[in-house]
Tab-separated table of C-alpha atoms in Angstrom:
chain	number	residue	atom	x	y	z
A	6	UNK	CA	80.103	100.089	87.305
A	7	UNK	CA	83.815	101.392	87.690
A	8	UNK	CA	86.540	100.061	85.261
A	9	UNK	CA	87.857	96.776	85.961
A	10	UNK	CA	86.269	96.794	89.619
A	11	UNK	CA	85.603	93.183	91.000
A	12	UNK	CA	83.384	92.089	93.920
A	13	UNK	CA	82.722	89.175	95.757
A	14	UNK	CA	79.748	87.931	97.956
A	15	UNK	CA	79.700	88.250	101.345
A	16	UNK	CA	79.979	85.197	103.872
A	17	UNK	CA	80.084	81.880	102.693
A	18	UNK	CA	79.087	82.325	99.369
A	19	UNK	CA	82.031	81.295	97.219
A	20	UNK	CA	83.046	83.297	94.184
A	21	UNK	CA	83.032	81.872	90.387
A	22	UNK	CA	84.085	81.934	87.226
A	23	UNK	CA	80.759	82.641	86.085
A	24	UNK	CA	80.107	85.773	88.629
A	25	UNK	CA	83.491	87.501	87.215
A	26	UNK	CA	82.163	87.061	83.741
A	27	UNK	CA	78.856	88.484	84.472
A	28	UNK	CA	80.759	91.413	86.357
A	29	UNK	CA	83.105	92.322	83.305
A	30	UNK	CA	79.891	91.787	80.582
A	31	UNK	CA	78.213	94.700	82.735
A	32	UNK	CA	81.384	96.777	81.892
A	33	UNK	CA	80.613	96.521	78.212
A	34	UNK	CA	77.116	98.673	78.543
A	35	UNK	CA	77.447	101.014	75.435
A	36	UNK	CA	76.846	104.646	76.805
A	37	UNK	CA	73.614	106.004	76.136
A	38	UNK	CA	72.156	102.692	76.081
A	39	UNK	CA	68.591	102.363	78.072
A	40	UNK	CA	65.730	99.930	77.818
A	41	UNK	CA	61.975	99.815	79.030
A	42	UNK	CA	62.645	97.422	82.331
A	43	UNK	CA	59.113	95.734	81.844
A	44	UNK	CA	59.394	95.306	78.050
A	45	UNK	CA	62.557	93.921	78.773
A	46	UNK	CA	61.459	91.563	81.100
A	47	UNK	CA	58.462	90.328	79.012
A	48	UNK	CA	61.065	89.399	76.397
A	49	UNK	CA	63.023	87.677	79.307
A	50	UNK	CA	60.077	85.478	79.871
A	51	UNK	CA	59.654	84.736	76.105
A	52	UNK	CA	63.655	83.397	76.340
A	53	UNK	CA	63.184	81.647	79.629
A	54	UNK	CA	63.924	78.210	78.213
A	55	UNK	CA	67.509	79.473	76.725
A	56	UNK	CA	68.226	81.508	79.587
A	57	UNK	CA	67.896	78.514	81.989
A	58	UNK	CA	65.990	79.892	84.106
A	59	UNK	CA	62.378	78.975	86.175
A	60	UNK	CA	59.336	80.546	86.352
A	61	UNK	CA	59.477	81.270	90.348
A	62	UNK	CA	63.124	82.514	89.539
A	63	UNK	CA	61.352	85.431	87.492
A	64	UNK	CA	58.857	86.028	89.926
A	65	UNK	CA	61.844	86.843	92.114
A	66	UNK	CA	63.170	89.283	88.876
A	67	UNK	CA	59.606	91.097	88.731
A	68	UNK	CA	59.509	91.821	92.531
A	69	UNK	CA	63.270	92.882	92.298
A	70	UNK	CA	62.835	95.762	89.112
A	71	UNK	CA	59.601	96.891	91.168
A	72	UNK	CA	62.441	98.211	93.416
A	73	UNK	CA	64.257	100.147	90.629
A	74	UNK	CA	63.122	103.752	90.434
A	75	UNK	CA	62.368	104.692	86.769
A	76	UNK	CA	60.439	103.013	83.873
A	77	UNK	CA	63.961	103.063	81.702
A	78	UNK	CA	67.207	100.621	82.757
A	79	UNK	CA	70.367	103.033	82.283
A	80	UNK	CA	73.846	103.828	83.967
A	81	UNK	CA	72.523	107.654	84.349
A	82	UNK	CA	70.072	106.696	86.718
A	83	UNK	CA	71.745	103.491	88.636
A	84	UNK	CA	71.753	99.495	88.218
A	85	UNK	CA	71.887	98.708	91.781
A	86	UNK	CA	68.362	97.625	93.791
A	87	UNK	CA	68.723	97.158	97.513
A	88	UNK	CA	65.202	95.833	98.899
A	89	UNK	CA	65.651	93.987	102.618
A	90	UNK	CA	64.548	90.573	102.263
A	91	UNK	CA	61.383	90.706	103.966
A	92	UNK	CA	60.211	93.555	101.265
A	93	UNK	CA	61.403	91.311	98.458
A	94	UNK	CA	59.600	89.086	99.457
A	95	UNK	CA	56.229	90.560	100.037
A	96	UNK	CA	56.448	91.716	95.744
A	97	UNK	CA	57.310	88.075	95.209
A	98	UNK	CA	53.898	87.428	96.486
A	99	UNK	CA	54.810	85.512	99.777
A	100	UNK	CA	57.624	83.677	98.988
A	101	UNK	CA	59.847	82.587	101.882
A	102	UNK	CA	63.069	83.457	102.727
A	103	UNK	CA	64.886	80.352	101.921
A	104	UNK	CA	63.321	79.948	98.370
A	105	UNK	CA	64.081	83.539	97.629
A	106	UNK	CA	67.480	83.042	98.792
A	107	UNK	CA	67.505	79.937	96.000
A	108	UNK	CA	66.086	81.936	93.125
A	109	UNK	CA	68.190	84.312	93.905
A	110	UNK	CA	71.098	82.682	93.347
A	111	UNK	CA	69.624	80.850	90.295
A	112	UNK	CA	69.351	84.979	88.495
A	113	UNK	CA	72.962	85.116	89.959
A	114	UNK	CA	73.520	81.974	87.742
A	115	UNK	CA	72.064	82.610	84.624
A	116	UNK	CA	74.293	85.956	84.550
A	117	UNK	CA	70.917	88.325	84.834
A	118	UNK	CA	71.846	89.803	87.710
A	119	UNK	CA	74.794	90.393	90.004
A	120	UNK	CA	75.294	90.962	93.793
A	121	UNK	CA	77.392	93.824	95.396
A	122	UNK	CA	77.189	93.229	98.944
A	123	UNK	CA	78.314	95.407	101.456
A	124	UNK	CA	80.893	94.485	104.138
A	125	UNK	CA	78.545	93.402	106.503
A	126	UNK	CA	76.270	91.905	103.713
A	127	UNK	CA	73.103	94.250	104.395
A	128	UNK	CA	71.724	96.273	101.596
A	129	UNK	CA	71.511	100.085	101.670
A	130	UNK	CA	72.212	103.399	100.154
A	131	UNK	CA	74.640	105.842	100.921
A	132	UNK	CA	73.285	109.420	99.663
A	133	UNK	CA	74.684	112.750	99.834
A	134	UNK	CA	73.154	116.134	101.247
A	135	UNK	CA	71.304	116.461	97.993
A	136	UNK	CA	69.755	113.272	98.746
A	137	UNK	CA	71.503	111.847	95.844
A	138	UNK	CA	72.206	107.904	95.602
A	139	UNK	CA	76.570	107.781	96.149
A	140	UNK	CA	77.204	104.352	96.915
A	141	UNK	CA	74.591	101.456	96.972
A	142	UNK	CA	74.793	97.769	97.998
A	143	UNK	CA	72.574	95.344	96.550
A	144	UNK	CA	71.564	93.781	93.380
A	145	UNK	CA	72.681	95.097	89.771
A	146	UNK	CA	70.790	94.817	87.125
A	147	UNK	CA	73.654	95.968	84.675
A	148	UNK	CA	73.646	92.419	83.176
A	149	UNK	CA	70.164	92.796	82.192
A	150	UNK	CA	71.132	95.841	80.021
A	151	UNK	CA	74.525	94.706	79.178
A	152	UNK	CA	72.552	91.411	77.562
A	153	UNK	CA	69.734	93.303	76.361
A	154	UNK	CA	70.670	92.453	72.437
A	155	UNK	CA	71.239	88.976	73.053
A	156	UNK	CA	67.781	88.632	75.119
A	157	UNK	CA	66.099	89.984	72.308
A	158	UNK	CA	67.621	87.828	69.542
A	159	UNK	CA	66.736	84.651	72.001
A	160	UNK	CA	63.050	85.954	72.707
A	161	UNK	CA	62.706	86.511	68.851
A	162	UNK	CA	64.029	83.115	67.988
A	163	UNK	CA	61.719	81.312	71.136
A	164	UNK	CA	58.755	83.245	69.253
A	165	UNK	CA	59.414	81.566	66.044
A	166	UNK	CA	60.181	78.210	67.091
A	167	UNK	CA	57.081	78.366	69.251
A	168	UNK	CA	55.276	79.294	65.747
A	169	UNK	CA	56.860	76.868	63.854
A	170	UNK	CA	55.668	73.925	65.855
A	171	UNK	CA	52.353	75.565	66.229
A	172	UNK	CA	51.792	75.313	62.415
A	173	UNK	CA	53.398	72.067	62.297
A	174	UNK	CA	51.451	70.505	64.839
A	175	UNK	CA	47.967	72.123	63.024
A	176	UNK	CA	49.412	70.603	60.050
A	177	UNK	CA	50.052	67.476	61.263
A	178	UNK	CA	46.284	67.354	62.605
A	179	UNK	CA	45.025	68.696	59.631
A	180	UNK	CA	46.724	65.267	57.894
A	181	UNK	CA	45.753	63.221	60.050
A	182	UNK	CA	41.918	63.809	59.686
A	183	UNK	CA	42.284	63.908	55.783
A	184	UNK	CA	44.093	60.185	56.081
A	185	UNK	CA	41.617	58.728	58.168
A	186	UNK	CA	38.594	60.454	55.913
A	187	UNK	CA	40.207	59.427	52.645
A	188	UNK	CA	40.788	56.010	53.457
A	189	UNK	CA	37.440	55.661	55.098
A	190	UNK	CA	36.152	57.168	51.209
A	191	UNK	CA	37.628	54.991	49.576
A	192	UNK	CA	36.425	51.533	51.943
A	193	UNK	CA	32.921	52.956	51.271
A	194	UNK	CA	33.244	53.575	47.749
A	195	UNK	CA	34.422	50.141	47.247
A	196	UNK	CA	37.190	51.330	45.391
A	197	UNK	CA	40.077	48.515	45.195
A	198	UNK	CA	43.273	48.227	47.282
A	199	UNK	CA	45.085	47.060	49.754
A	200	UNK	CA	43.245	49.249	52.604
A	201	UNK	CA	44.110	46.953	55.375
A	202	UNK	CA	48.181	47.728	54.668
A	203	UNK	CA	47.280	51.367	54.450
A	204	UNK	CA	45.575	51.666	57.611
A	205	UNK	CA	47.855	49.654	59.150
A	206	UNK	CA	50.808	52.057	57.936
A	207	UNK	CA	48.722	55.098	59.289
A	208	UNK	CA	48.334	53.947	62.461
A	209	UNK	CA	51.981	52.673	62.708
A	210	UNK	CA	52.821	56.854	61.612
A	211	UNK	CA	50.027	57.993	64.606
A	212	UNK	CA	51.874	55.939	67.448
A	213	UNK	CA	55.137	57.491	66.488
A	214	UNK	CA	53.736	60.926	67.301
A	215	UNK	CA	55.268	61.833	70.802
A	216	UNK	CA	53.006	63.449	73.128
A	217	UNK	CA	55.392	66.431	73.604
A	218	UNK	CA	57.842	67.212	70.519
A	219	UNK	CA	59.700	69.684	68.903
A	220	UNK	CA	59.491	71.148	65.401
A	221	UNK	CA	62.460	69.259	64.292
A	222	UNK	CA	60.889	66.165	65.901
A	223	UNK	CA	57.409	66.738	63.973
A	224	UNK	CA	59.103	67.435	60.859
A	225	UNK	CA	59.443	64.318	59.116
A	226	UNK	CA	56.061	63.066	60.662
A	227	UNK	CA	54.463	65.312	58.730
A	228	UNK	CA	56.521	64.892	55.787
A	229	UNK	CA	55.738	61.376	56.205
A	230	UNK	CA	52.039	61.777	56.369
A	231	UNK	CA	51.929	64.229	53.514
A	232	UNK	CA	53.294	61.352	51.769
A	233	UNK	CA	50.513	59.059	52.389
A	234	UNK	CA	48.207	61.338	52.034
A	235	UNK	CA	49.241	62.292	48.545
A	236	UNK	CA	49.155	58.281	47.982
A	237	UNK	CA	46.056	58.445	48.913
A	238	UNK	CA	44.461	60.963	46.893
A	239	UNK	CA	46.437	59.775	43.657
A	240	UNK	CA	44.523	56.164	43.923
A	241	UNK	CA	41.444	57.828	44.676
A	242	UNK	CA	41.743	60.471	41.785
A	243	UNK	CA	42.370	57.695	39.527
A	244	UNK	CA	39.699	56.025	39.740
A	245	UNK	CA	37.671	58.932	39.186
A	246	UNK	CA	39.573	59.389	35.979
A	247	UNK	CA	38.864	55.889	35.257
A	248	UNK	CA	34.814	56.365	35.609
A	249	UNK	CA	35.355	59.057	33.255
A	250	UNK	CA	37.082	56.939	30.709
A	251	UNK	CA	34.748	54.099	30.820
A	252	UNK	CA	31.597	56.059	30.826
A	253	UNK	CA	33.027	58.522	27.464
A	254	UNK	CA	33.829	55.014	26.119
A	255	UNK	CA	30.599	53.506	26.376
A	256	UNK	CA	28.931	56.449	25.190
A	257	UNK	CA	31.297	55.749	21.993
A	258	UNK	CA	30.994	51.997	21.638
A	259	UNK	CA	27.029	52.749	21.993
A	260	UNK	CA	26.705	55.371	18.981
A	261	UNK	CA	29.172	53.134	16.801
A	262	UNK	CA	26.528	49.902	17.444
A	263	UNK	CA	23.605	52.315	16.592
A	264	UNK	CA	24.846	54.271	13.439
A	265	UNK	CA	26.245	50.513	11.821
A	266	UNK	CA	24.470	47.656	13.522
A	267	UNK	CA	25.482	45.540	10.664
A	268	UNK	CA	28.900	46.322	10.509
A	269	UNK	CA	30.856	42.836	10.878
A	270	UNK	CA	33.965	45.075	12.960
A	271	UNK	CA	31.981	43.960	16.226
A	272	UNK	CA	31.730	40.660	15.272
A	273	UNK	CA	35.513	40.041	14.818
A	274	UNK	CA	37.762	39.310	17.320
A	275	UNK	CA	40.137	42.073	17.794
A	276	UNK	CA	44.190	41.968	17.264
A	277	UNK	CA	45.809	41.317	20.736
A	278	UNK	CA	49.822	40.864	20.450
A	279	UNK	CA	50.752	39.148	23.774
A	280	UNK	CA	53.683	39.853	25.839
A	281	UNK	CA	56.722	38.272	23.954
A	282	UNK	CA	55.724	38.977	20.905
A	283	UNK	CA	55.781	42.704	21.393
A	284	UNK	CA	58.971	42.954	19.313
A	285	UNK	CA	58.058	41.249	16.777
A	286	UNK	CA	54.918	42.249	15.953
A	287	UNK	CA	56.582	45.414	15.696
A	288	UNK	CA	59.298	44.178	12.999
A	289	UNK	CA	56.238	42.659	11.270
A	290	UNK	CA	56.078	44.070	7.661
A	291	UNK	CA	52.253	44.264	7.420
A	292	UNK	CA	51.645	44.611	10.985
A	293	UNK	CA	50.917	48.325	10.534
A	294	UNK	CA	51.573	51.538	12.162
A	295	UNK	CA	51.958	51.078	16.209
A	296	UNK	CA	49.257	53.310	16.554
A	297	UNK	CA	46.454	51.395	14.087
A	298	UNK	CA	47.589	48.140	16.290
A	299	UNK	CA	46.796	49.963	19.485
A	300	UNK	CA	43.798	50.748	18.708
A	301	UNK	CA	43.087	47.343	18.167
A	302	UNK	CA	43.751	46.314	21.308
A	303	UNK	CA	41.344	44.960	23.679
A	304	UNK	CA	40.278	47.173	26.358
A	305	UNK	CA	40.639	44.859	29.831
A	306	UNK	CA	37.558	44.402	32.067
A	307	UNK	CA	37.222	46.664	34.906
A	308	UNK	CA	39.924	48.303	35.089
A	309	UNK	CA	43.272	47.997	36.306
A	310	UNK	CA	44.933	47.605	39.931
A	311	UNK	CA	48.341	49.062	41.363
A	312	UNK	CA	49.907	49.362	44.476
A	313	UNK	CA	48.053	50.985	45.813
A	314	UNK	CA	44.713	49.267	44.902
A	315	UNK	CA	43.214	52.488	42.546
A	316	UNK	CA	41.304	51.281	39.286
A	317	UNK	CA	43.599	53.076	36.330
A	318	UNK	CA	43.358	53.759	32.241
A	319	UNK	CA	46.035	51.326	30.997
A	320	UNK	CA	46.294	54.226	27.920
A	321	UNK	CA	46.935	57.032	30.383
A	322	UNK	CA	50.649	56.118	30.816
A	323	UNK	CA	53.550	56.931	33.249
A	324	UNK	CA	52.171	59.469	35.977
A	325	UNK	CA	55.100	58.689	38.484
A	326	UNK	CA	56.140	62.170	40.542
A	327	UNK	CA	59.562	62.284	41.656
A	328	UNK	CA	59.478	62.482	45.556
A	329	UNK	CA	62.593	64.999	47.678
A	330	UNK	CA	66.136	63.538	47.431
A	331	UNK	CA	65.882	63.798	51.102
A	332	UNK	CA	63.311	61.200	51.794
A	333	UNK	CA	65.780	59.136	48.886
A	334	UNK	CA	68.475	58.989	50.607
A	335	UNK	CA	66.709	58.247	53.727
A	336	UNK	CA	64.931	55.571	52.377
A	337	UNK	CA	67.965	54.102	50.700
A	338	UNK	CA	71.376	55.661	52.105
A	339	UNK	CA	73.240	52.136	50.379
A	340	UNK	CA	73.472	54.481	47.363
A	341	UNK	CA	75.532	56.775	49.068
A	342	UNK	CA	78.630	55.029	48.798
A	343	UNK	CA	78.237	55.447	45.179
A	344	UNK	CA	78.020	59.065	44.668
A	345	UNK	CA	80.645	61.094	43.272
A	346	UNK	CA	83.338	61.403	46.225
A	347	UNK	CA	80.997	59.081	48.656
A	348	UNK	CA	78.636	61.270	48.858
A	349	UNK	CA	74.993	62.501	47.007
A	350	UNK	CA	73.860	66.666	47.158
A	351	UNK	CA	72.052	66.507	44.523
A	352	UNK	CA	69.670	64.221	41.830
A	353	UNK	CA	72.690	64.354	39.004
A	354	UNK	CA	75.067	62.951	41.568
A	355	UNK	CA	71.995	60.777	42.569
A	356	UNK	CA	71.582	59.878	38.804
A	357	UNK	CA	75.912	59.234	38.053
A	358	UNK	CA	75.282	56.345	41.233
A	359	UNK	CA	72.391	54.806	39.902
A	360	UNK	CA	74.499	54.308	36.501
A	361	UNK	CA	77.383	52.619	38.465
A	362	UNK	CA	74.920	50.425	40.651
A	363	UNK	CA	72.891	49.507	37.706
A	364	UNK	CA	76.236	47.525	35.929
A	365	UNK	CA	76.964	46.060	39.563
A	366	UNK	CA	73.966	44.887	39.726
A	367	UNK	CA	73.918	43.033	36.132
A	368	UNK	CA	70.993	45.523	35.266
A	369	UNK	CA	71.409	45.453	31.156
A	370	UNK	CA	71.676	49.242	29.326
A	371	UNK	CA	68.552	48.782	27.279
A	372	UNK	CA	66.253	47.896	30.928
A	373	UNK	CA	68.079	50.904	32.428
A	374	UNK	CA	67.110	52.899	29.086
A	375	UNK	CA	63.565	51.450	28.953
A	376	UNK	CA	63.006	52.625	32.879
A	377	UNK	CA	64.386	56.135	32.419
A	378	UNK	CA	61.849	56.596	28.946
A	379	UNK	CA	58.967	54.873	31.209
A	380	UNK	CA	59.681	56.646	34.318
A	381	UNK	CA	61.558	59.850	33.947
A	382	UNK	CA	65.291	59.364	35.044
A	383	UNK	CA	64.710	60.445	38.318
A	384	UNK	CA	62.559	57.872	39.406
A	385	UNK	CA	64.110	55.508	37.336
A	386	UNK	CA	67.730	56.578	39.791
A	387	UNK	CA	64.912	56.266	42.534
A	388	UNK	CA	63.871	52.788	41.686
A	389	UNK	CA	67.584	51.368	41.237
A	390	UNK	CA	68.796	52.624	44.810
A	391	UNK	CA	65.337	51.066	46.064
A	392	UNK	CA	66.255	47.441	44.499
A	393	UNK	CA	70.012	48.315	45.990
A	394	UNK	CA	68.581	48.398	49.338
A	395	UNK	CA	66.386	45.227	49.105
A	396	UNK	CA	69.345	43.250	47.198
A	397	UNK	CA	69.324	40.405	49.015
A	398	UNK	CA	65.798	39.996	48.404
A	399	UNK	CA	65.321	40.365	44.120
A	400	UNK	CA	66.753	37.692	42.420
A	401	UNK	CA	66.960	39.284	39.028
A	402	UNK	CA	66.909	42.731	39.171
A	403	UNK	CA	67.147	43.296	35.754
A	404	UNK	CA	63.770	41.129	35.225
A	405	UNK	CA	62.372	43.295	38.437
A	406	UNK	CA	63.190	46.691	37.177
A	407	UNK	CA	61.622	45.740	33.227
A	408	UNK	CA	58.687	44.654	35.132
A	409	UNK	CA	58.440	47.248	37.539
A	410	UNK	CA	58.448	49.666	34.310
A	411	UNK	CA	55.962	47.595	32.034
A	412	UNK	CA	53.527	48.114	35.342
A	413	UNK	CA	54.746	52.083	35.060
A	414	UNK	CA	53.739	52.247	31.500
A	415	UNK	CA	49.965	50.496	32.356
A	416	UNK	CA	49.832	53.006	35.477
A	417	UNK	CA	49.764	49.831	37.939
A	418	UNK	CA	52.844	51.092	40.124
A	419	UNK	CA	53.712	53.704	42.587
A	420	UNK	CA	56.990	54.685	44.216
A	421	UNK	CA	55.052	56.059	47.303
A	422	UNK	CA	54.855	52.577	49.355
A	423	UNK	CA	57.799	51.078	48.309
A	424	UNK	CA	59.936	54.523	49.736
A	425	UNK	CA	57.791	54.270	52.589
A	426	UNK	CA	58.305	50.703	53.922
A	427	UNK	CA	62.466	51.598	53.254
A	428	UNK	CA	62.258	54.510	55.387
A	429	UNK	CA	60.297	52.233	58.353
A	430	UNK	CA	62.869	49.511	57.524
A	431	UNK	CA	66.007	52.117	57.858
A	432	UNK	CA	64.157	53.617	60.861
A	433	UNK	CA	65.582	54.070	64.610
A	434	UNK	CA	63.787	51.274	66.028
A	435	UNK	CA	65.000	48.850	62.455
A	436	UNK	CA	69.102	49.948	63.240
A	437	UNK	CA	68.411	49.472	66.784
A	438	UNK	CA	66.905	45.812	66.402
A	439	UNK	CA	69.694	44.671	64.022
């Protein structure tokens, strides 16, 4: 196009902003630059949603770069088109005249192409004696060109987000089948929990699947799922760990009662300090080493339940993961306001406000202490931001948080549930409700 050259469209079409912005980006076409007009409109279509533009609109932009003469876009070899309407028309496979006039106008809008209409609005050619193209009126596709870059990073960007939620949503199906499988496992297998609550969760996470989403909509769906399925398979590994245990230890008690069946050992009932007297059985001069009066500790009956209602080995200690800081905070974001400046970006900031809520809350050292040795100090930051949210429903959260790490140390609790029913609770529909 010439330098600094402005047109407007003929008849009662009003001029724009947006049509003298289009018109000085086709001025910016670096020389020499040329693209494939079909690949260029395949990566058009794979941008459509950014560009703003419909599918019958590029139906219209096919039929109109049949009209251009060569394979390549360039300024050597002309941007202007200038098909009559009733050959547009027939390329745009039937389309009438006043819906081509509409898409039309749609391309003018989205900037892809531009008019330069003659005075009497017709479009033609004016060509020398050579038969060489001087002056044409028409459409110009020097926007297409001019945007070719941008197109490109947009189609390349559509491509991936398209991807993206393609995984996401295979994912997301993926965890869904291994939730529904596991938990029906573990009803069969009669192993023990509260299934009911479980299922009940999981079908709570299906129904807030939308039918049509986006990646960033999917995201913590799946995150959420992943969750509970990790849940899940911790209960359900446990108790395989527990079979294990129980049938080594039988095999042991078995070949101790065979080698000595007169040994008086069995006989005698064996050392059990109860809870209370913990600390002072430990003080005790002749009590002996804390491992001698382990081992003479009962075994309990069956097993033990957490949570999550899997069997565990109450010798197998603290197994507690620490979950992202992400799904935290958005379980508890009360511990925000306690971070170092108001805010949390990491788990030592996360950590620093867990020490200052824990003396707010009348939470003693030694619990806080006992909880971080129990649980790791993650979990144990994790735990006091948890009983922060749910405040005004612990009365002693001192007494909660020693309990909550005696049932760590026997392998009876999980931070899974508790996380989850805070991040339902802090939900959209919970805020909205309140």
């Amino acid at each position: 196009m010439e330098s600094g050259y402005v047109t407007t469209p003929f008849g009662r079409r009003p001029m724009s902003l947006g049509m003298l912005a289009s018109q000085q980006l086709a001025e910016t076409i670096e020389p020499g630059m040329k693209r494939s007009k079909w690949k260029l409109f395949r990566t058009i279509c794979e941008a459509r949603p950014a560009l703003g533009v419909t599918d019958r609109a590029l139906t219209v932009l096919d039929a109109l770069l049949t009209f251009y003469p060569d394979d390549e876009i360039s300024e050597e070899k002309g941007l202007i088109v200038f098909p009559s309407n009733a050959q547009l028309s027939l390329r745009a496979r039937g389309m009438t005249p006043a819906t081509l006039r509409r898409h039309l106008a749609v391309l003018v809008d989205a900037g892809l192409i531009l008019r330069k209409d003659s005075p009497n609005g017709k479009r033609y050619a004016r060509r020398d004696r050579a038969g060489a193209i001087g002056e044409a009126f028409g459409f110009s596709v020097a926007p297409l060109l001019a945007r070719a870059v941008e197109i490109e990073s947009l189609a390349a960007q559509a491509v991936a987000d398209r991807e993206l939620l393609r995984v996401t949503r295979e994912r997301l199906t993926v965890g869904r089948r291994d939730v529904s499988k596991l938990i029906a496992t573990a009803i069969e297998e009669g192993v023990s929990g509260d299934w009911e609550g479980i299922s009940a969760m999981f079908r709570t996470l299906l129904a807030r699947i939308p039918r049509v989403a986006t990646a960033e909509e999917l995201a913590p769906l799946l995150d959420e799922m992943g969750l509970l399925r990790t849940e899940i398979v911790n209960v359900l590994e446990r108790r395989i760990k527990t079979k294990k245990i129980d049938a080594n230890e039988s095999q042991i008690e078995r070949h101790k009662q065979n080698s000595n069946p007169d040994s008086a050992y069995e006989l005698e009932p064996s050392f059990e300090t109860k809870q209370g007297e913990k600390a002072a059985a430990d003080h005790e001069p002749n009590a002996g080493p804390p491992d001698e009066r382990r081992l003479k500790q009962p075994k309990p009956s069956g097993g033990m339940s957490n949570r999550a209602g899997g069997a565990v080995d109450p010798g197998a200690g603290p197994s507690l993961k620490s979950f992202p800081l992400g799904l935290v905070l958005q379980a508890c974001p009360s511990i925000l306001d306690y971070g170092p400046g108001g805010t949390i970006g990491n788990w030592r900031d996360l950590m620093s406000a867990a020490v200052v809520v824990r003396s707010m809350l009348g939470v003693s050292p030694s619990a806080y202490e006992e909880a971080c040795s129990g649980m790791g100090p993650e979990n144990a930051a994790t735990v006091i931001a948890c009983i922060l949210e749910r405040g005004g429903h612990i009365n002693s959260p001192g007494g909660y948080l020693r309990d909550l790490t005696r049932r760590t140390e026997r392998g009876e609790f999980a931070i899974g549930p508790m996380l989850m029913a805070l991040v339902r609770a802090n939900g959209p529909a919970a805020r909205h409700a309140s």
